[in-house]
GROMACS .gro file of N, CA and C in nm:
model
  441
    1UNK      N    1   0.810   2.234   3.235
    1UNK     CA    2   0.675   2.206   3.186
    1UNK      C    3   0.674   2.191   3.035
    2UNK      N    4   0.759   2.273   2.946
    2UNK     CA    5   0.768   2.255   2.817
    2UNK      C    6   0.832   2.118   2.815
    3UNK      N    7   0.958   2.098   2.824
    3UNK     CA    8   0.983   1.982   2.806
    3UNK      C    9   0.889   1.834   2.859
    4UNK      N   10   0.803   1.855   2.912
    4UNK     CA   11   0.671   1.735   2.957
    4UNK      C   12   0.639   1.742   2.858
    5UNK      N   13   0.563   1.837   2.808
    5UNK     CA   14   0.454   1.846   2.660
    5UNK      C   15   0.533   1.843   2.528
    6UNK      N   16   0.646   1.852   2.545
    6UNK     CA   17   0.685   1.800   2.401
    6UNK      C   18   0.731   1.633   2.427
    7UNK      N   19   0.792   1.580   2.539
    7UNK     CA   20   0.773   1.446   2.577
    7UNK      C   21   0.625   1.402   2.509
    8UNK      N   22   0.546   1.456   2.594
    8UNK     CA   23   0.427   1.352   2.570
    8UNK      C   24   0.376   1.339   2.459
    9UNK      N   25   0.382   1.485   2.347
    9UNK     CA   26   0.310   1.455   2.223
    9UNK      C   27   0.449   1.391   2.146
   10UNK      N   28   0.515   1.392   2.197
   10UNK     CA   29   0.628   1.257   2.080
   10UNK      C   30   0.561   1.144   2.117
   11UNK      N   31   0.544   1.130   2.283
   11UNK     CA   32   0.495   0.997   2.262
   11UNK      C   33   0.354   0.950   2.184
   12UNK      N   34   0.230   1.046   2.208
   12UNK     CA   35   0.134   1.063   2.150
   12UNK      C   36   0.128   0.991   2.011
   13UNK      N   37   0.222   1.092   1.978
   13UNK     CA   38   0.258   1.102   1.780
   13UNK      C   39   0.269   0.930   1.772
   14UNK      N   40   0.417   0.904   1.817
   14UNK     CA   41   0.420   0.807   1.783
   14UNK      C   42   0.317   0.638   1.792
   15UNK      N   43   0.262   0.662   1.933
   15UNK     CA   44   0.135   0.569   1.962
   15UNK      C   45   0.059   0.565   1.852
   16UNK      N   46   0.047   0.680   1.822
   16UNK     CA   47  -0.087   0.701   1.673
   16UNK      C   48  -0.057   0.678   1.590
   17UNK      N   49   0.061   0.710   1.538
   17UNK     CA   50   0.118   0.631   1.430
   17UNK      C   51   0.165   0.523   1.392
   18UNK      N   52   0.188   0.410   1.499
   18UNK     CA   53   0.208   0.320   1.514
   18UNK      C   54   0.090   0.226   1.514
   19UNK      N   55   0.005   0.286   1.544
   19UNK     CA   56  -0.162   0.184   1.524
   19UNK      C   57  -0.185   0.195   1.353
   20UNK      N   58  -0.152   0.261   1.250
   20UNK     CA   59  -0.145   0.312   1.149
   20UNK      C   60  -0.026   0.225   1.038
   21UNK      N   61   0.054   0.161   1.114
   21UNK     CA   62   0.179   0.113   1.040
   21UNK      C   63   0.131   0.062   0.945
   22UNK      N   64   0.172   0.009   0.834
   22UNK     CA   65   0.160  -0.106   0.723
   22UNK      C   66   0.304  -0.136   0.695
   23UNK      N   67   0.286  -0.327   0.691
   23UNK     CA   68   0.415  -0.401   0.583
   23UNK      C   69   0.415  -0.360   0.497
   24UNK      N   70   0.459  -0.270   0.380
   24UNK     CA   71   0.450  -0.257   0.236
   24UNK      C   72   0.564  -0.308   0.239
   25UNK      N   73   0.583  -0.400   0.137
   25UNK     CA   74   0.711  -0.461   0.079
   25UNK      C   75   0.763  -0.353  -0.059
   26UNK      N   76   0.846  -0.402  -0.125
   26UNK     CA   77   0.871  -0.333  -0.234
   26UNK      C   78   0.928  -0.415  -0.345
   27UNK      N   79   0.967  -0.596  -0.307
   27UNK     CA   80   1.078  -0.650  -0.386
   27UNK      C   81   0.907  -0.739  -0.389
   28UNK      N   82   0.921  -0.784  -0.530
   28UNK     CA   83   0.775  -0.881  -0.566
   28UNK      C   84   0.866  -0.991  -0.523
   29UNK      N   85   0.943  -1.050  -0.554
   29UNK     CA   86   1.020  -1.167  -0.542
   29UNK      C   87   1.005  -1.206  -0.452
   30UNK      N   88   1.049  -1.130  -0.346
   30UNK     CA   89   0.997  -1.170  -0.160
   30UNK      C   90   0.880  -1.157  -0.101
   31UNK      N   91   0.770  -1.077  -0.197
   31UNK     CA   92   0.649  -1.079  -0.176
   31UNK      C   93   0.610  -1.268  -0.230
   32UNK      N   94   0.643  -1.272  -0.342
   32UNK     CA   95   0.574  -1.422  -0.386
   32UNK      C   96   0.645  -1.489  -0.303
   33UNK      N   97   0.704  -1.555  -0.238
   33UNK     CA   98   0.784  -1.618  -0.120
   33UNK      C   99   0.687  -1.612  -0.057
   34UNK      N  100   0.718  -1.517   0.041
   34UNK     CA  101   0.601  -1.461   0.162
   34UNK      C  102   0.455  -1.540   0.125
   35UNK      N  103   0.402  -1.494  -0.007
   35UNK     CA  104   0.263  -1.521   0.015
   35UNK      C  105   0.257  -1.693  -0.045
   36UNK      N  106   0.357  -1.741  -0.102
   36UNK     CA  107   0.329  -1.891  -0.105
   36UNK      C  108   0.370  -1.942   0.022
   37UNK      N  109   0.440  -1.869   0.115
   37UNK     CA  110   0.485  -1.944   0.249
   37UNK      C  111   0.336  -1.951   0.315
   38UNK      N  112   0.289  -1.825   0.279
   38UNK     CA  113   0.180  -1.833   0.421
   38UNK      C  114   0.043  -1.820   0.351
   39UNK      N  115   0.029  -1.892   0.210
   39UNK     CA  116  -0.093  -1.904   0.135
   39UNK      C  117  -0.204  -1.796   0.110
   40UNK      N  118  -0.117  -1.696   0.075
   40UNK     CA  119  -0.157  -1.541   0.061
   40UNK      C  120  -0.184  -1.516  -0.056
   41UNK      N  121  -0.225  -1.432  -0.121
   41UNK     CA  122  -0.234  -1.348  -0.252
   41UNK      C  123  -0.148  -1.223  -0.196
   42UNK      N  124  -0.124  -1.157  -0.283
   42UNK     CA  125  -0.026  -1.006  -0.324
   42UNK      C  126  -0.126  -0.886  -0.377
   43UNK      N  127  -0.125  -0.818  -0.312
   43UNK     CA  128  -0.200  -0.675  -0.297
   43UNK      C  129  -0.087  -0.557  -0.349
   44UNK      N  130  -0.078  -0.541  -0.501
   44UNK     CA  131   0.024  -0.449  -0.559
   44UNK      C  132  -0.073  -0.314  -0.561
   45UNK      N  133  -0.016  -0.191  -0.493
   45UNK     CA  134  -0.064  -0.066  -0.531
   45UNK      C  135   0.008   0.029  -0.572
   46UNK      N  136  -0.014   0.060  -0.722
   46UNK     CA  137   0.058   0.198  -0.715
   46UNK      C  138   0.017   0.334  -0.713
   47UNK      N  139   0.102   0.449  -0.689
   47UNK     CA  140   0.065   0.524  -0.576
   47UNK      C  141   0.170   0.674  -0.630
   48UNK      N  142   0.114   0.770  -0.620
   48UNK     CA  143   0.141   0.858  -0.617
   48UNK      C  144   0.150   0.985  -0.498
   49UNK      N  145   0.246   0.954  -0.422
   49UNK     CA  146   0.187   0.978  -0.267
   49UNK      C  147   0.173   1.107  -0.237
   50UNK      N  148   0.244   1.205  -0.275
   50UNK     CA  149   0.282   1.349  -0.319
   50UNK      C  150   0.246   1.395  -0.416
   51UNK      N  151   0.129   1.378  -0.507
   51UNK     CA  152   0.044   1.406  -0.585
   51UNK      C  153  -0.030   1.402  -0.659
   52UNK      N  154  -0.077   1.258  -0.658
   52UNK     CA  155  -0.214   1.246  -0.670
   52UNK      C  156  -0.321   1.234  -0.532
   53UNK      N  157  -0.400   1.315  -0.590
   53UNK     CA  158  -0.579   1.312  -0.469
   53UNK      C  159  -0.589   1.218  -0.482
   54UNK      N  160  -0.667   1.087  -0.548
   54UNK     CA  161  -0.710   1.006  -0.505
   54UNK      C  162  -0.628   0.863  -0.427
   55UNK      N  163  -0.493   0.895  -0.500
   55UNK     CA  164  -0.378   0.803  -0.423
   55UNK      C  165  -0.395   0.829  -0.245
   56UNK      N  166  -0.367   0.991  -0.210
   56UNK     CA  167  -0.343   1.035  -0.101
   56UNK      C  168  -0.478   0.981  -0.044
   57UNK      N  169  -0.556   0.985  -0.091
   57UNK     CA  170  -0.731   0.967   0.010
   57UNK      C  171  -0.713   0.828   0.031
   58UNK      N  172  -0.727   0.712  -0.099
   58UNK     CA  173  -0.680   0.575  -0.059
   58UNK      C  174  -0.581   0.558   0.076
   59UNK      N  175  -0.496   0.584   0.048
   59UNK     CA  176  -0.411   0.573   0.146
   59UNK      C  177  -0.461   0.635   0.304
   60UNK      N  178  -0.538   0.737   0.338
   60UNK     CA  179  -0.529   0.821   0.439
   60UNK      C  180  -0.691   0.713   0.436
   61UNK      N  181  -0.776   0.663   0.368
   61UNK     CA  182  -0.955   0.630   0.437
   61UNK      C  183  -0.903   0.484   0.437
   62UNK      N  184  -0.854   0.406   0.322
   62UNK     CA  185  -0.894   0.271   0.317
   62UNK      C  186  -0.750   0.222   0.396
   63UNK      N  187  -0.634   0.240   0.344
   63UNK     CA  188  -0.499   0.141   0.378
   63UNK      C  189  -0.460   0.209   0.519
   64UNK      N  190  -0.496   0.320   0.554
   64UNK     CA  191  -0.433   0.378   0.713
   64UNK      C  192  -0.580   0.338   0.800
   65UNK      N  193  -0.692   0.248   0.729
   65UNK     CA  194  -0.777   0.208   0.833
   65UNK      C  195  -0.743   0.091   0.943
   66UNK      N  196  -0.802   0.052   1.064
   66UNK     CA  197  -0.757  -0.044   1.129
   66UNK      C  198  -0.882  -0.154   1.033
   67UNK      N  199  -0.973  -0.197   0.970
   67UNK     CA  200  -1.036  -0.234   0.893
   67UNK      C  201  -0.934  -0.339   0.751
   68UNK      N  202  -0.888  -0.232   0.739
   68UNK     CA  203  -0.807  -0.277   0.627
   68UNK      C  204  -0.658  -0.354   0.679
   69UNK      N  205  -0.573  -0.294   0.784
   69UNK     CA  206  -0.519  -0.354   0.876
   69UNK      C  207  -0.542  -0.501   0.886
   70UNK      N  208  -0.630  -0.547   0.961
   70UNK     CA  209  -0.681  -0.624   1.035
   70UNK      C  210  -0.722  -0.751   0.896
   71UNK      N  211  -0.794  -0.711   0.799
   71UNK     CA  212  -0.804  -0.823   0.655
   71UNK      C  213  -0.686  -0.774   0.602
   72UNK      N  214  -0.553  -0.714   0.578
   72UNK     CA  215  -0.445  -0.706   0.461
   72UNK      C  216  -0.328  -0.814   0.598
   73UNK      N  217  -0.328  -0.816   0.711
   73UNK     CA  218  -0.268  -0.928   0.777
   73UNK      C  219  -0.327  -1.030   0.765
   74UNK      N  220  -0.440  -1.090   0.735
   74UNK     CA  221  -0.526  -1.252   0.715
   74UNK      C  222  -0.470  -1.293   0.574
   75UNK      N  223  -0.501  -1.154   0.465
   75UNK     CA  224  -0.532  -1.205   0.337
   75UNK      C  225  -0.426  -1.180   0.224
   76UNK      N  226  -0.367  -1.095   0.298
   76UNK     CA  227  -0.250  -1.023   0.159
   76UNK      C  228  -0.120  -1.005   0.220
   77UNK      N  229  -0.040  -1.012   0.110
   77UNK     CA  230   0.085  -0.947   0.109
   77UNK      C  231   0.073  -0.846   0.008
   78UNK      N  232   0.125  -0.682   0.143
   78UNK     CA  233   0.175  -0.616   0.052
   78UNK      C  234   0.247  -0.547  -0.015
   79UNK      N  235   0.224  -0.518  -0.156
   79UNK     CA  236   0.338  -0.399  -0.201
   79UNK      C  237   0.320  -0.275  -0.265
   80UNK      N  238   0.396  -0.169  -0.260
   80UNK     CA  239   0.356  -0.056  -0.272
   80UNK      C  240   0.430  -0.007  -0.382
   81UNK      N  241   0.438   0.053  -0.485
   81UNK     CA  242   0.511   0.102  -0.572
   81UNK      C  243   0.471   0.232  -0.615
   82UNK      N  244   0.547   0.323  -0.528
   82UNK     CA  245   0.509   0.455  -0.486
   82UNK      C  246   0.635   0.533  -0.598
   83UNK      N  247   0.545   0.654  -0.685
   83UNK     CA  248   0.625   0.762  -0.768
   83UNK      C  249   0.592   0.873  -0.706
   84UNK      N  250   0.652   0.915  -0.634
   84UNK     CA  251   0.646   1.063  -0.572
   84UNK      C  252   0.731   1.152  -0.704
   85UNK      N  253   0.717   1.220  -0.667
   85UNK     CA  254   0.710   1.379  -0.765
   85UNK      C  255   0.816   1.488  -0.701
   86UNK      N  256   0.734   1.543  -0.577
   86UNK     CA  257   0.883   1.615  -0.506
   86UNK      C  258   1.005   1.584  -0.475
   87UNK      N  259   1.106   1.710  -0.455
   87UNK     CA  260   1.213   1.662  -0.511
   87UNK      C  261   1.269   1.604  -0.311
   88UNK      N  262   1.198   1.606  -0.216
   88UNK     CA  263   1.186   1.600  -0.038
   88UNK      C  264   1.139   1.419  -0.057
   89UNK      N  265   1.053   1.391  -0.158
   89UNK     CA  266   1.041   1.253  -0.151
   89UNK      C  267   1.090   1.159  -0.267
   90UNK      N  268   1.133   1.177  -0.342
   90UNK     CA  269   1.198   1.145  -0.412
   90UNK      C  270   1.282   0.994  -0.352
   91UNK      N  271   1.272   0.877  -0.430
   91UNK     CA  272   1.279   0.758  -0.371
   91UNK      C  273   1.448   0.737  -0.415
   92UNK      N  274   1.552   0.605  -0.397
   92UNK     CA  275   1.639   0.567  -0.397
   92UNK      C  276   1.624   0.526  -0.563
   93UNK      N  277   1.754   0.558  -0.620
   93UNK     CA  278   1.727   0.493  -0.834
   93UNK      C  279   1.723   0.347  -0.786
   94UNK      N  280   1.750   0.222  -0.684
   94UNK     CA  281   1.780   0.121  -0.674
   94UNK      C  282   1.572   0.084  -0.647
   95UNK      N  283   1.523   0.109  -0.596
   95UNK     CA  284   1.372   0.157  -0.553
   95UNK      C  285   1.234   0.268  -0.653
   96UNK      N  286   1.320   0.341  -0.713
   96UNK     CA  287   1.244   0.378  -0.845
   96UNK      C  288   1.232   0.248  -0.926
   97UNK      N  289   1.359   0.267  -0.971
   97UNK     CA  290   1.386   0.111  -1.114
   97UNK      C  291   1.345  -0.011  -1.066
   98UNK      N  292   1.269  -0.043  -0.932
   98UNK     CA  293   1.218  -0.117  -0.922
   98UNK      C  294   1.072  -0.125  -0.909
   99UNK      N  295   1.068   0.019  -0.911
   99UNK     CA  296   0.942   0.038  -0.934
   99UNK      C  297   0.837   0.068  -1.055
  100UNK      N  298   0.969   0.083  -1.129
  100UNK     CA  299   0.983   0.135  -1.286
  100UNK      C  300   0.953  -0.009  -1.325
  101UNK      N  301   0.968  -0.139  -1.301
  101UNK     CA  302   1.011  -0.257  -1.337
  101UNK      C  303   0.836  -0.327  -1.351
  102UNK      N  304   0.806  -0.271  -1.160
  102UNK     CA  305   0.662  -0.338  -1.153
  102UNK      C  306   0.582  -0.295  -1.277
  103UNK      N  307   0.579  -0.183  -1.276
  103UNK     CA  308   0.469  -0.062  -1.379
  103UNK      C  309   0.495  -0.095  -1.510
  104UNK      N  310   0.622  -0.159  -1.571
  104UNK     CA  311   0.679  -0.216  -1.706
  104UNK      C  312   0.537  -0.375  -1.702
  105UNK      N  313   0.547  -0.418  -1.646
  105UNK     CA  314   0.504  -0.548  -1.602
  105UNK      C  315   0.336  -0.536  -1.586
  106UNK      N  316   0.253  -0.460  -1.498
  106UNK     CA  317   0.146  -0.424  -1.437
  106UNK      C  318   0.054  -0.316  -1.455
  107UNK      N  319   0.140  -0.181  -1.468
  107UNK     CA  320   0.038  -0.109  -1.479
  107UNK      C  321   0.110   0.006  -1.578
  108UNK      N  322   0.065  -0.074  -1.728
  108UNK     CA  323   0.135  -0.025  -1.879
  108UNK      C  324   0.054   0.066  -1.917
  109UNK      N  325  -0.028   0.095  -1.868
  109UNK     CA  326  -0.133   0.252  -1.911
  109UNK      C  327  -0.085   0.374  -1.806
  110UNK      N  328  -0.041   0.299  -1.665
  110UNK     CA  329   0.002   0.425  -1.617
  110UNK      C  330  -0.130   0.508  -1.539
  111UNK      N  331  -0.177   0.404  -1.487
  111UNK     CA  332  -0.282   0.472  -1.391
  111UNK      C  333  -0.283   0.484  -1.259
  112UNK      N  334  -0.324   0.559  -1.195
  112UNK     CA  335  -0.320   0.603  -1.086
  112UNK      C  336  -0.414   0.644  -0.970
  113UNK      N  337  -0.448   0.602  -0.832
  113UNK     CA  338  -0.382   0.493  -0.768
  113UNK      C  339  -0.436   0.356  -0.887
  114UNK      N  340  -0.384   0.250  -0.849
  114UNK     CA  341  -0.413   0.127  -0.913
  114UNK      C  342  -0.368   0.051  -0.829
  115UNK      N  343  -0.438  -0.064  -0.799
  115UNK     CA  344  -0.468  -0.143  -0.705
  115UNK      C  345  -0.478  -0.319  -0.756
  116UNK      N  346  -0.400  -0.397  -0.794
  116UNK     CA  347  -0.339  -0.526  -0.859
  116UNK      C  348  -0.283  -0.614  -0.786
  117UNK      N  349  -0.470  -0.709  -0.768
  117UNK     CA  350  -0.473  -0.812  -0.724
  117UNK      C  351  -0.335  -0.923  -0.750
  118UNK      N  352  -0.266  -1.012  -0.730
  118UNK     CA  353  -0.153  -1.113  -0.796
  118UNK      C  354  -0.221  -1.244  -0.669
  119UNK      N  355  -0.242  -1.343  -0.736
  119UNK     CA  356  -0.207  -1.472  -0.693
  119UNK      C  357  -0.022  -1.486  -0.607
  120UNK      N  358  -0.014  -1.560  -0.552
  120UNK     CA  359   0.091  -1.601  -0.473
  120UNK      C  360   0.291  -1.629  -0.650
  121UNK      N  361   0.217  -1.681  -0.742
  121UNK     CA  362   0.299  -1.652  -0.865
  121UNK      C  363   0.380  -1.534  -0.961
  122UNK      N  364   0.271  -1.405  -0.890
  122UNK     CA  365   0.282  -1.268  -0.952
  122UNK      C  366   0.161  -1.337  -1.062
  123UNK      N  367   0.045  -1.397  -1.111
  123UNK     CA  368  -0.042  -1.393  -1.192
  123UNK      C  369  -0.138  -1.285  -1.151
  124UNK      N  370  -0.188  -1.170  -1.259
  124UNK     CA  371  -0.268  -1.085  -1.237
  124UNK      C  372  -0.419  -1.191  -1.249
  125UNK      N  373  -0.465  -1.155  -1.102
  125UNK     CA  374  -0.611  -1.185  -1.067
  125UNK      C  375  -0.739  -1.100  -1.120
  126UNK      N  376  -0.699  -0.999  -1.061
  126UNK     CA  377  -0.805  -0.807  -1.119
  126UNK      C  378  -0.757  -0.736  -1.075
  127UNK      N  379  -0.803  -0.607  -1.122
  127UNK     CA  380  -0.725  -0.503  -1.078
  127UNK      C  381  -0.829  -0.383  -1.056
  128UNK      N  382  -0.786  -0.293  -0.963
  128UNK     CA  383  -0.915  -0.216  -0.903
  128UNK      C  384  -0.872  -0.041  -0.918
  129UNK      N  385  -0.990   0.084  -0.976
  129UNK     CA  386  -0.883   0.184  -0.953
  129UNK      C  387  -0.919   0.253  -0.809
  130UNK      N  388  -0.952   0.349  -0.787
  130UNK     CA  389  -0.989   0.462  -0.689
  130UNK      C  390  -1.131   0.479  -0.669
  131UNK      N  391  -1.210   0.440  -0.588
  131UNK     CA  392  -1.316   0.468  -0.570
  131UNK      C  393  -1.373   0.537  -0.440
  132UNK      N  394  -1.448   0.648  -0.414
  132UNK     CA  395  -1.484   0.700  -0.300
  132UNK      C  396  -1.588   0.594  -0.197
  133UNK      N  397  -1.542   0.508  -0.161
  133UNK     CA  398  -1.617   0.431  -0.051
  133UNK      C  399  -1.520   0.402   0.081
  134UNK      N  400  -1.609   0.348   0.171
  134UNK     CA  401  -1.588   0.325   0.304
  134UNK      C  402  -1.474   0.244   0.275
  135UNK      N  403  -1.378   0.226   0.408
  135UNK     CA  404  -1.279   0.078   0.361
  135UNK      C  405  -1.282  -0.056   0.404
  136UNK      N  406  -1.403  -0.102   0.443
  136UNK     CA  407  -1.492  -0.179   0.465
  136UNK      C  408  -1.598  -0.235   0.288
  137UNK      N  409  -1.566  -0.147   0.257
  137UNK     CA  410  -1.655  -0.133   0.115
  137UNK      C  411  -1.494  -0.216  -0.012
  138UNK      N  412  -1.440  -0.079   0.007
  138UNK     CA  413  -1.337  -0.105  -0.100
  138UNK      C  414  -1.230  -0.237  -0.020
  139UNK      N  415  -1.294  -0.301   0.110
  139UNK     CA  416  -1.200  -0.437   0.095
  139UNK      C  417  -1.293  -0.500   0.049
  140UNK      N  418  -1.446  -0.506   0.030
  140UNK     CA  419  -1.501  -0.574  -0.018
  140UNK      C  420  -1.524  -0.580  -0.153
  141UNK      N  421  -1.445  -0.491  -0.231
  141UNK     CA  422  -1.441  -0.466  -0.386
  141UNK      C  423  -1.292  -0.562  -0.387
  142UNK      N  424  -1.207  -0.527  -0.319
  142UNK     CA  425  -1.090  -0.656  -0.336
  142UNK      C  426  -1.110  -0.741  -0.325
  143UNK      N  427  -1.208  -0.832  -0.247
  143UNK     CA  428  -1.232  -0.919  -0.291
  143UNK      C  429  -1.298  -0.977  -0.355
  144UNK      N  430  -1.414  -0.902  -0.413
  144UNK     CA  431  -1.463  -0.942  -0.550
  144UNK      C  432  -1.391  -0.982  -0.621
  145UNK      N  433  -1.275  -0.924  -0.718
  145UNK     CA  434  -1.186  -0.938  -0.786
  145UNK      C  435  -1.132  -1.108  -0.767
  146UNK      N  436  -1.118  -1.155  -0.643
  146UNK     CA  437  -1.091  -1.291  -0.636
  146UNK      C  438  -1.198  -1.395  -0.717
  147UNK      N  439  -1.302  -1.343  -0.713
  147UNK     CA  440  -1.413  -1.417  -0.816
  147UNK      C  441  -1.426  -1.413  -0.979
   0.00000   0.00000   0.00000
């Protein structure tokens, strides 16, 4: 009987998490590819996933919504350029320094989450920070930014 119930909530887990997935890319290069192949814009966020609050909430209301899902497959390619802090998440130096690279390039104040609209070129469109709204709301603040 134990072994059923740990069967089923693996499977559980994973069902649920799998409705939840996101493409985050990480290489812009293959992001601008991607989104001139399939006439996209580039959705750059960076992210503090392990400690910043408002990174973690973005991520857990607006980007783990099926809402946001459902318009970031129509409208965007994306990428994530995540600085974790602990030493359990702590990223690859080949994947920092490339993340070190975007933030050289994008986000030179160093803010956090930050959210950078790019045309299909890497041209910055607008750029959006953290705001407490629905994610229905804050896709509709991304696309303001296209205007």
């Amino acid at each position: 009987m134990k072994l059923i119930k740990k069967i089923l909530f693996v499977l559980l887990f994973f069902i649920a998490t799998a409705g939840y997935s996101q493409e985050w890319k990480h290489n812009l290069e293959e992001a601008k590819k991607e989104a001139a192949e399939q006439n996209k814009e580039i959705l750059l966020v960076f992210s503090g996933s392990d400690w910043c609050g408002p990174c973690i909430k973005l991520d857990k209301n607006v980007w783990q919504s099926d809402a946001f899902k459902a318009e970031s497959q129509k409208k965007w390619v994306l990428i994530k350029a995540d600085f974790p802090k602990k030493k359990a998440d702590l990223l690859s130096p080949e994947l920092t320094a490339n993340n070190e690279k975007l933030a050289e390039k994008y986000d030179k104040e160093g803010d956090f989450p930050l959210v950078v609209l790019l045309d299909k070129t890497g041209k910055v469109i607008g750029k959006k920070g953290y705001v407490n709204i629905s994610a229905e709301d804050y896709i509709m603040a991304i696309h303001s930014l296209e205007n």
